[in-house]
Amino acid sequence: MSSSPARAAPSSQRRYKRVRPAPHRPIEVQIDGSDFLDILHARNISEGGMKVVVPHMFEGCAVDREVDLIVTLPGSRPFNTRGRVRHR
């Protein structure tokens, strides 16, 4: 089985290079906030963060609020981390 490399996200003035996962190798992200639990896929990821589109737009969740995350990279075991909501 061949695996295509991840594609780089458009560059901007970010500190770390963002990478978009290949469509057949998604990055699963479980977001556990105080009033919600979502299982989604990251649109891009870097050492400094990731983009996840949340259908309910984090309604009721303040910007800069911490959330617990379980991230599963393709072919890897899930790991726990914490993140902050930066945009809504």
Tab-separated table of N, CA, C and O in Angstrom:
chain	number	residue	atom	x	y	z
A	1	MET	N	0.849	-1.167	0.000
A	1	MET	CA	0.000	0.000	0.000
A	1	MET	C	0.895	1.230	0.000
A	1	MET	O	1.740	1.399	0.851
A	2	SER	N	0.697	2.097	-0.941
A	2	SER	CA	1.510	3.313	-0.972
A	2	SER	C	0.798	4.414	-0.215
A	2	SER	O	-0.417	4.431	-0.115
A	3	SER	N	1.565	5.295	0.326
A	3	SER	CA	0.984	6.398	1.074
A	3	SER	C	1.487	7.689	0.462
A	3	SER	O	2.671	7.856	0.231
A	4	SER	N	0.541	8.572	0.155
A	4	SER	CA	0.977	9.844	-0.414
A	4	SER	C	1.378	10.777	0.714
A	4	SER	O	0.795	10.747	1.794
A	5	PRO	N	2.377	11.602	0.488
A	5	PRO	CA	2.844	12.496	1.543
A	5	PRO	C	1.802	13.560	1.863
A	5	PRO	O	0.970	13.904	1.032
A	6	ALA	N	1.865	14.043	3.067
A	6	ALA	CA	0.972	15.133	3.467
A	6	ALA	C	1.341	16.383	2.680
A	6	ALA	O	2.480	16.569	2.284
A	7	ARG	N	0.357	17.225	2.431
A	7	ARG	CA	0.600	18.452	1.677
A	7	ARG	C	0.736	19.618	2.635
A	7	ARG	O	0.031	19.700	3.633
A	8	ALA	N	1.614	20.523	2.330
A	8	ALA	CA	1.814	21.700	3.173
A	8	ALA	C	0.648	22.659	2.991
A	8	ALA	O	0.159	22.856	1.890
A	9	ALA	N	0.178	23.212	4.079
A	9	ALA	CA	-0.875	24.225	4.032
A	9	ALA	C	-0.268	25.525	3.518
A	9	ALA	O	0.940	25.720	3.584
A	10	PRO	N	-1.101	26.406	2.982
A	10	PRO	CA	-0.559	27.674	2.498
A	10	PRO	C	0.251	28.370	3.590
A	10	PRO	O	-0.144	28.400	4.744
A	11	SER	N	1.394	28.883	3.197
A	11	SER	CA	2.257	29.508	4.203
A	11	SER	C	1.757	30.913	4.519
A	11	SER	O	1.156	31.575	3.712
A	12	SER	N	2.011	31.330	5.709
A	12	SER	CA	1.682	32.674	6.154
A	12	SER	C	2.791	33.070	7.118
A	12	SER	O	3.907	32.610	6.987
A	13	GLN	N	2.475	33.860	8.070
A	13	GLN	CA	3.495	34.272	9.020
A	13	GLN	C	3.462	33.400	10.266
A	13	GLN	O	3.726	33.869	11.364
A	14	ARG	N	3.161	32.148	10.119
A	14	ARG	CA	3.124	31.212	11.240
A	14	ARG	C	4.537	30.827	11.650
A	14	ARG	O	5.440	30.764	10.840
A	15	ARG	N	4.662	30.509	12.918
A	15	ARG	CA	5.958	30.091	13.446
A	15	ARG	C	6.344	28.692	12.972
A	15	ARG	O	7.503	28.404	12.715
A	16	TYR	N	5.345	27.803	12.881
A	16	TYR	CA	5.588	26.423	12.472
A	16	TYR	C	4.861	26.133	11.166
A	16	TYR	O	3.760	26.623	10.931
A	17	LYS	N	5.442	25.289	10.345
A	17	LYS	CA	4.839	24.897	9.081
A	17	LYS	C	3.633	24.001	9.356
A	17	LYS	O	3.711	23.052	10.127
A	18	ARG	N	2.514	24.316	8.726
A	18	ARG	CA	1.300	23.510	8.857
A	18	ARG	C	1.251	22.471	7.751
A	18	ARG	O	1.669	22.736	6.631
A	19	VAL	N	0.704	21.303	8.075
A	19	VAL	CA	0.599	20.210	7.121
A	19	VAL	C	-0.852	19.744	7.087
A	19	VAL	O	-1.484	19.579	8.127
A	20	ARG	N	-1.386	19.536	5.880
A	20	ARG	CA	-2.730	18.989	5.700
A	20	ARG	C	-2.617	17.471	5.560
A	20	ARG	O	-1.810	16.997	4.757
A	21	PRO	N	-3.406	16.728	6.313
A	21	PRO	CA	-3.343	15.268	6.177
A	21	PRO	C	-3.915	14.823	4.824
A	21	PRO	O	-4.790	15.483	4.274
A	22	ALA	N	-3.399	13.730	4.313
A	22	ALA	CA	-3.946	13.150	3.087
A	22	ALA	C	-5.379	12.701	3.363
A	22	ALA	O	-5.690	12.254	4.475
A	23	PRO	N	-6.270	12.814	2.382
A	23	PRO	CA	-7.683	12.464	2.603
A	23	PRO	C	-7.899	11.047	3.144
A	23	PRO	O	-8.805	10.825	3.940
A	24	HIS	N	-7.081	10.096	2.748
A	24	HIS	CA	-7.262	8.716	3.201
A	24	HIS	C	-6.496	8.421	4.499
A	24	HIS	O	-6.479	7.283	4.955
A	25	ARG	N	-5.877	9.435	5.102
A	25	ARG	CA	-5.160	9.271	6.368
A	25	ARG	C	-5.524	10.422	7.307
A	25	ARG	O	-4.695	11.272	7.622
A	26	PRO	N	-6.781	10.478	7.760
A	26	PRO	CA	-7.236	11.608	8.581
A	26	PRO	C	-6.607	11.624	9.973
A	26	PRO	O	-6.139	10.615	10.475
A	27	ILE	N	-6.612	12.799	10.556
A	27	ILE	CA	-6.183	13.000	11.946
A	27	ILE	C	-7.448	13.200	12.761
A	27	ILE	O	-8.147	14.208	12.599
A	28	GLU	N	-7.770	12.221	13.608
A	28	GLU	CA	-8.971	12.311	14.429
A	28	GLU	C	-8.685	13.141	15.672
A	28	GLU	O	-7.643	12.979	16.302
A	29	VAL	N	-9.614	14.033	16.008
A	29	VAL	CA	-9.480	14.895	17.181
A	29	VAL	C	-10.765	14.807	17.990
A	29	VAL	O	-11.845	15.128	17.481
A	30	GLN	N	-10.648	14.342	19.223
A	30	GLN	CA	-11.782	14.346	20.146
A	30	GLN	C	-11.623	15.573	21.034
A	30	GLN	O	-10.594	15.724	21.697
A	31	ILE	N	-12.617	16.438	21.009
A	31	ILE	CA	-12.575	17.671	21.792
A	31	ILE	C	-13.584	17.556	22.923
A	31	ILE	O	-14.769	17.359	22.687
A	32	ASP	N	-13.090	17.682	24.150
A	32	ASP	CA	-13.936	17.571	25.341
A	32	ASP	C	-13.951	18.923	26.046
A	32	ASP	O	-12.987	19.302	26.711
A	33	GLY	N	-15.026	19.673	25.825
A	33	GLY	CA	-15.182	20.966	26.479
A	33	GLY	C	-16.130	20.838	27.652
A	33	GLY	O	-16.641	19.755	27.947
A	34	SER	N	-16.398	21.931	28.331
A	34	SER	CA	-17.260	21.862	29.503
A	34	SER	C	-18.706	21.546	29.142
A	34	SER	O	-19.413	20.922	29.912
A	35	ASP	N	-19.160	21.948	27.942
A	35	ASP	CA	-20.556	21.717	27.553
A	35	ASP	C	-20.707	20.906	26.278
A	35	ASP	O	-21.784	20.882	25.697
A	36	PHE	N	-19.647	20.286	25.805
A	36	PHE	CA	-19.752	19.538	24.552
A	36	PHE	C	-18.643	18.500	24.443
A	36	PHE	O	-17.628	18.582	25.112
A	37	LEU	N	-18.866	17.526	23.572
A	37	LEU	CA	-17.870	16.520	23.215
A	37	LEU	C	-18.034	16.292	21.720
A	37	LEU	O	-19.131	16.011	21.254
A	38	ASP	N	-16.980	16.485	20.965
A	38	ASP	CA	-17.030	16.299	19.513
A	38	ASP	C	-15.894	15.397	19.066
A	38	ASP	O	-14.804	15.437	19.633
A	39	ILE	N	-16.155	14.612	18.033
A	39	ILE	CA	-15.118	13.821	17.379
A	39	ILE	C	-15.073	14.307	15.937
A	39	ILE	O	-16.041	14.171	15.199
A	40	LEU	N	-13.968	14.931	15.582
A	40	LEU	CA	-13.820	15.594	14.296
A	40	LEU	C	-12.498	15.204	13.650
A	40	LEU	O	-11.753	14.390	14.196
A	41	HIS	N	-12.190	15.812	12.520
A	41	HIS	CA	-10.914	15.598	11.850
A	41	HIS	C	-10.207	16.932	11.678
A	41	HIS	O	-10.833	17.928	11.306
A	42	ALA	N	-8.908	16.935	11.951
A	42	ALA	CA	-8.107	18.150	11.796
A	42	ALA	C	-7.967	18.474	10.314
A	42	ALA	O	-7.744	17.588	9.495
A	43	ARG	N	-8.092	19.750	9.985
A	43	ARG	CA	-7.887	20.200	8.600
A	43	ARG	C	-6.399	20.380	8.311
A	43	ARG	O	-5.946	20.169	7.208
A	44	ASN	N	-5.646	20.845	9.335
A	44	ASN	CA	-4.194	20.931	9.232
A	44	ASN	C	-3.626	20.896	10.637
A	44	ASN	O	-4.357	21.056	11.615
A	45	ILE	N	-2.315	20.660	10.728
A	45	ILE	CA	-1.685	20.499	12.040
A	45	ILE	C	-0.230	20.939	11.957
A	45	ILE	O	0.384	20.877	10.895
A	46	SER	N	0.288	21.431	13.082
A	46	SER	CA	1.700	21.805	13.185
A	46	SER	C	2.126	21.600	14.624
A	46	SER	O	1.327	21.206	15.472
A	47	GLU	N	3.375	21.915	14.926
A	47	GLU	CA	3.842	21.838	16.313
A	47	GLU	C	3.087	22.803	17.206
A	47	GLU	O	2.933	22.574	18.389
A	48	GLY	N	2.615	23.905	16.648
A	48	GLY	CA	1.989	24.946	17.448
A	48	GLY	C	0.479	24.926	17.494
A	48	GLY	O	-0.130	25.698	18.219
A	49	GLY	N	-0.171	24.045	16.739
A	49	GLY	CA	-1.620	24.021	16.769
A	49	GLY	C	-2.209	23.235	15.622
A	49	GLY	O	-1.507	22.596	14.850
A	50	MET	N	-3.537	23.287	15.537
A	50	MET	CA	-4.237	22.599	14.461
A	50	MET	C	-5.528	23.335	14.152
A	50	MET	O	-6.044	24.080	14.990
A	51	LYS	N	-6.012	23.136	12.952
A	51	LYS	CA	-7.296	23.706	12.558
A	51	LYS	C	-8.325	22.591	12.557
A	51	LYS	O	-8.149	21.566	11.900
A	52	VAL	N	-9.400	22.819	13.313
A	52	VAL	CA	-10.517	21.889	13.368
A	52	VAL	C	-11.777	22.722	13.170
A	52	VAL	O	-11.965	23.736	13.844
A	53	VAL	N	-12.618	22.313	12.235
A	53	VAL	CA	-13.874	23.013	12.012
A	53	VAL	C	-14.943	22.313	12.845
A	53	VAL	O	-15.160	21.112	12.715
A	54	VAL	N	-15.594	23.089	13.707
A	54	VAL	CA	-16.606	22.562	14.619
A	54	VAL	C	-17.978	23.027	14.137
A	54	VAL	O	-18.207	24.235	14.028
A	55	PRO	N	-18.884	22.096	13.826
A	55	PRO	CA	-20.180	22.477	13.263
A	55	PRO	C	-20.983	23.474	14.112
A	55	PRO	O	-21.627	24.351	13.588
A	56	HIS	N	-20.910	23.360	15.415
A	56	HIS	CA	-21.699	24.248	16.268
A	56	HIS	C	-20.945	25.515	16.636
A	56	HIS	O	-21.396	26.301	17.465
A	57	MET	N	-19.788	25.734	16.006
A	57	MET	CA	-19.013	26.968	16.174
A	57	MET	C	-18.642	27.260	17.625
A	57	MET	O	-18.515	28.400	18.027
A	58	PHE	N	-18.475	26.220	18.443
A	58	PHE	CA	-18.138	26.373	19.861
A	58	PHE	C	-19.142	27.274	20.570
A	58	PHE	O	-18.788	28.062	21.434
A	59	GLU	N	-20.400	27.179	20.180
A	59	GLU	CA	-21.457	27.970	20.817
A	59	GLU	C	-21.406	27.733	22.323
A	59	GLU	O	-21.353	26.606	22.788
A	60	GLY	N	-21.353	28.790	23.108
A	60	GLY	CA	-21.285	28.688	24.555
A	60	GLY	C	-19.879	28.489	25.094
A	60	GLY	O	-19.701	28.350	26.297
A	61	CYS	N	-18.894	28.468	24.231
A	61	CYS	CA	-17.512	28.277	24.657
A	61	CYS	C	-16.721	29.545	24.351
A	61	CYS	O	-16.677	29.999	23.212
A	62	ALA	N	-16.116	30.116	25.358
A	62	ALA	CA	-15.388	31.378	25.200
A	62	ALA	C	-14.053	31.166	24.492
A	62	ALA	O	-13.416	30.128	24.643
A	63	VAL	N	-13.654	32.155	23.705
A	63	VAL	CA	-12.327	32.143	23.099
A	63	VAL	C	-11.309	32.133	24.231
A	63	VAL	O	-11.515	32.755	25.276
A	64	ASP	N	-10.226	31.412	24.064
A	64	ASP	CA	-9.152	31.195	25.038
A	64	ASP	C	-9.509	30.176	26.116
A	64	ASP	O	-8.716	29.926	27.011
A	65	ARG	N	-10.665	29.566	26.030
A	65	ARG	CA	-11.013	28.514	26.980
A	65	ARG	C	-10.218	27.259	26.656
A	65	ARG	O	-10.049	26.885	25.507
A	66	GLU	N	-9.722	26.584	27.680
A	66	GLU	CA	-8.992	25.332	27.484
A	66	GLU	C	-9.965	24.182	27.280
A	66	GLU	O	-11.045	24.150	27.865
A	67	VAL	N	-9.560	23.250	26.424
A	67	VAL	CA	-10.326	22.029	26.184
A	67	VAL	C	-9.352	20.849	26.228
A	67	VAL	O	-8.165	20.999	25.965
A	68	ASP	N	-9.872	19.690	26.595
A	68	ASP	CA	-9.073	18.462	26.565
A	68	ASP	C	-9.200	17.852	25.180
A	68	ASP	O	-10.278	17.867	24.576
A	69	LEU	N	-8.098	17.321	24.673
A	69	LEU	CA	-8.077	16.736	23.340
A	69	LEU	C	-7.493	15.326	23.388
A	69	LEU	O	-6.579	15.059	24.168
A	70	ILE	N	-8.029	14.463	22.559
A	70	ILE	CA	-7.416	13.165	22.275
A	70	ILE	C	-7.170	13.182	20.773
A	70	ILE	O	-8.107	13.291	19.987
A	71	VAL	N	-5.904	13.110	20.394
A	71	VAL	CA	-5.500	13.206	18.988
A	71	VAL	C	-4.979	11.851	18.529
A	71	VAL	O	-4.167	11.233	19.209
A	72	THR	N	-5.469	11.411	17.367
A	72	THR	CA	-5.000	10.159	16.791
A	72	THR	C	-4.419	10.452	15.411
A	72	THR	O	-5.154	10.783	14.480
A	73	LEU	N	-3.091	10.355	15.312
A	73	LEU	CA	-2.404	10.520	14.033
A	73	LEU	C	-2.484	9.205	13.267
A	73	LEU	O	-2.540	8.139	13.879
A	74	PRO	N	-2.481	9.240	11.937
A	74	PRO	CA	-2.565	8.000	11.152
A	74	PRO	C	-1.465	7.010	11.549
A	74	PRO	O	-0.296	7.369	11.647
A	75	GLY	N	-1.868	5.784	11.836
A	75	GLY	CA	-0.911	4.728	12.166
A	75	GLY	C	-0.298	4.829	13.543
A	75	GLY	O	0.648	4.124	13.850
A	76	SER	N	-0.825	5.719	14.392
A	76	SER	CA	-0.264	5.914	15.734
A	76	SER	C	-1.327	5.694	16.800
A	76	SER	O	-2.519	5.742	16.527
A	77	ARG	N	-0.857	5.534	18.012
A	77	ARG	CA	-1.767	5.429	19.157
A	77	ARG	C	-2.263	6.820	19.528
A	77	ARG	O	-1.526	7.792	19.384
A	78	PRO	N	-3.473	6.940	20.037
A	78	PRO	CA	-3.990	8.248	20.462
A	78	PRO	C	-3.157	8.817	21.605
A	78	PRO	O	-2.569	8.075	22.387
A	79	PHE	N	-3.116	10.143	21.694
A	79	PHE	CA	-2.461	10.785	22.830
A	79	PHE	C	-3.347	11.920	23.337
A	79	PHE	O	-4.148	12.481	22.605
A	80	ASN	N	-3.213	12.197	24.628
A	80	ASN	CA	-3.986	13.264	25.283
A	80	ASN	C	-3.175	14.548	25.309
A	80	ASN	O	-1.962	14.507	25.507
A	81	THR	N	-3.866	15.651	25.158
A	81	THR	CA	-3.236	16.958	25.277
A	81	THR	C	-4.321	17.977	25.623
A	81	THR	O	-5.489	17.626	25.724
A	82	ARG	N	-3.917	19.182	25.844
A	82	ARG	CA	-4.872	20.267	26.094
A	82	ARG	C	-4.663	21.319	25.028
A	82	ARG	O	-3.576	21.477	24.489
A	83	GLY	N	-5.722	22.026	24.720
A	83	GLY	CA	-5.643	23.085	23.725
A	83	GLY	C	-6.501	24.247	24.144
A	83	GLY	O	-7.197	24.190	25.166
A	84	ARG	N	-6.437	25.305	23.373
A	84	ARG	CA	-7.262	26.492	23.623
A	84	ARG	C	-8.051	26.816	22.371
A	84	ARG	O	-7.538	26.727	21.268
A	85	VAL	N	-9.280	27.242	22.576
A	85	VAL	CA	-10.102	27.726	21.480
A	85	VAL	C	-9.568	29.111	21.125
A	85	VAL	O	-9.522	29.996	21.974
A	86	ARG	N	-9.134	29.292	19.897
A	86	ARG	CA	-8.548	30.568	19.475
A	86	ARG	C	-9.475	31.401	18.606
A	86	ARG	O	-9.351	32.607	18.554
A	87	HIS	N	-10.354	30.741	17.871
A	87	HIS	CA	-11.292	31.453	16.991
A	87	HIS	C	-12.636	30.759	17.069
A	87	HIS	O	-12.722	29.576	17.308
A	88	ARG	N	-13.667	31.554	16.830
A	88	ARG	CA	-15.030	30.982	16.770
A	88	ARG	C	-15.702	31.476	15.538
A	88	ARG	O	-15.506	32.567	15.106
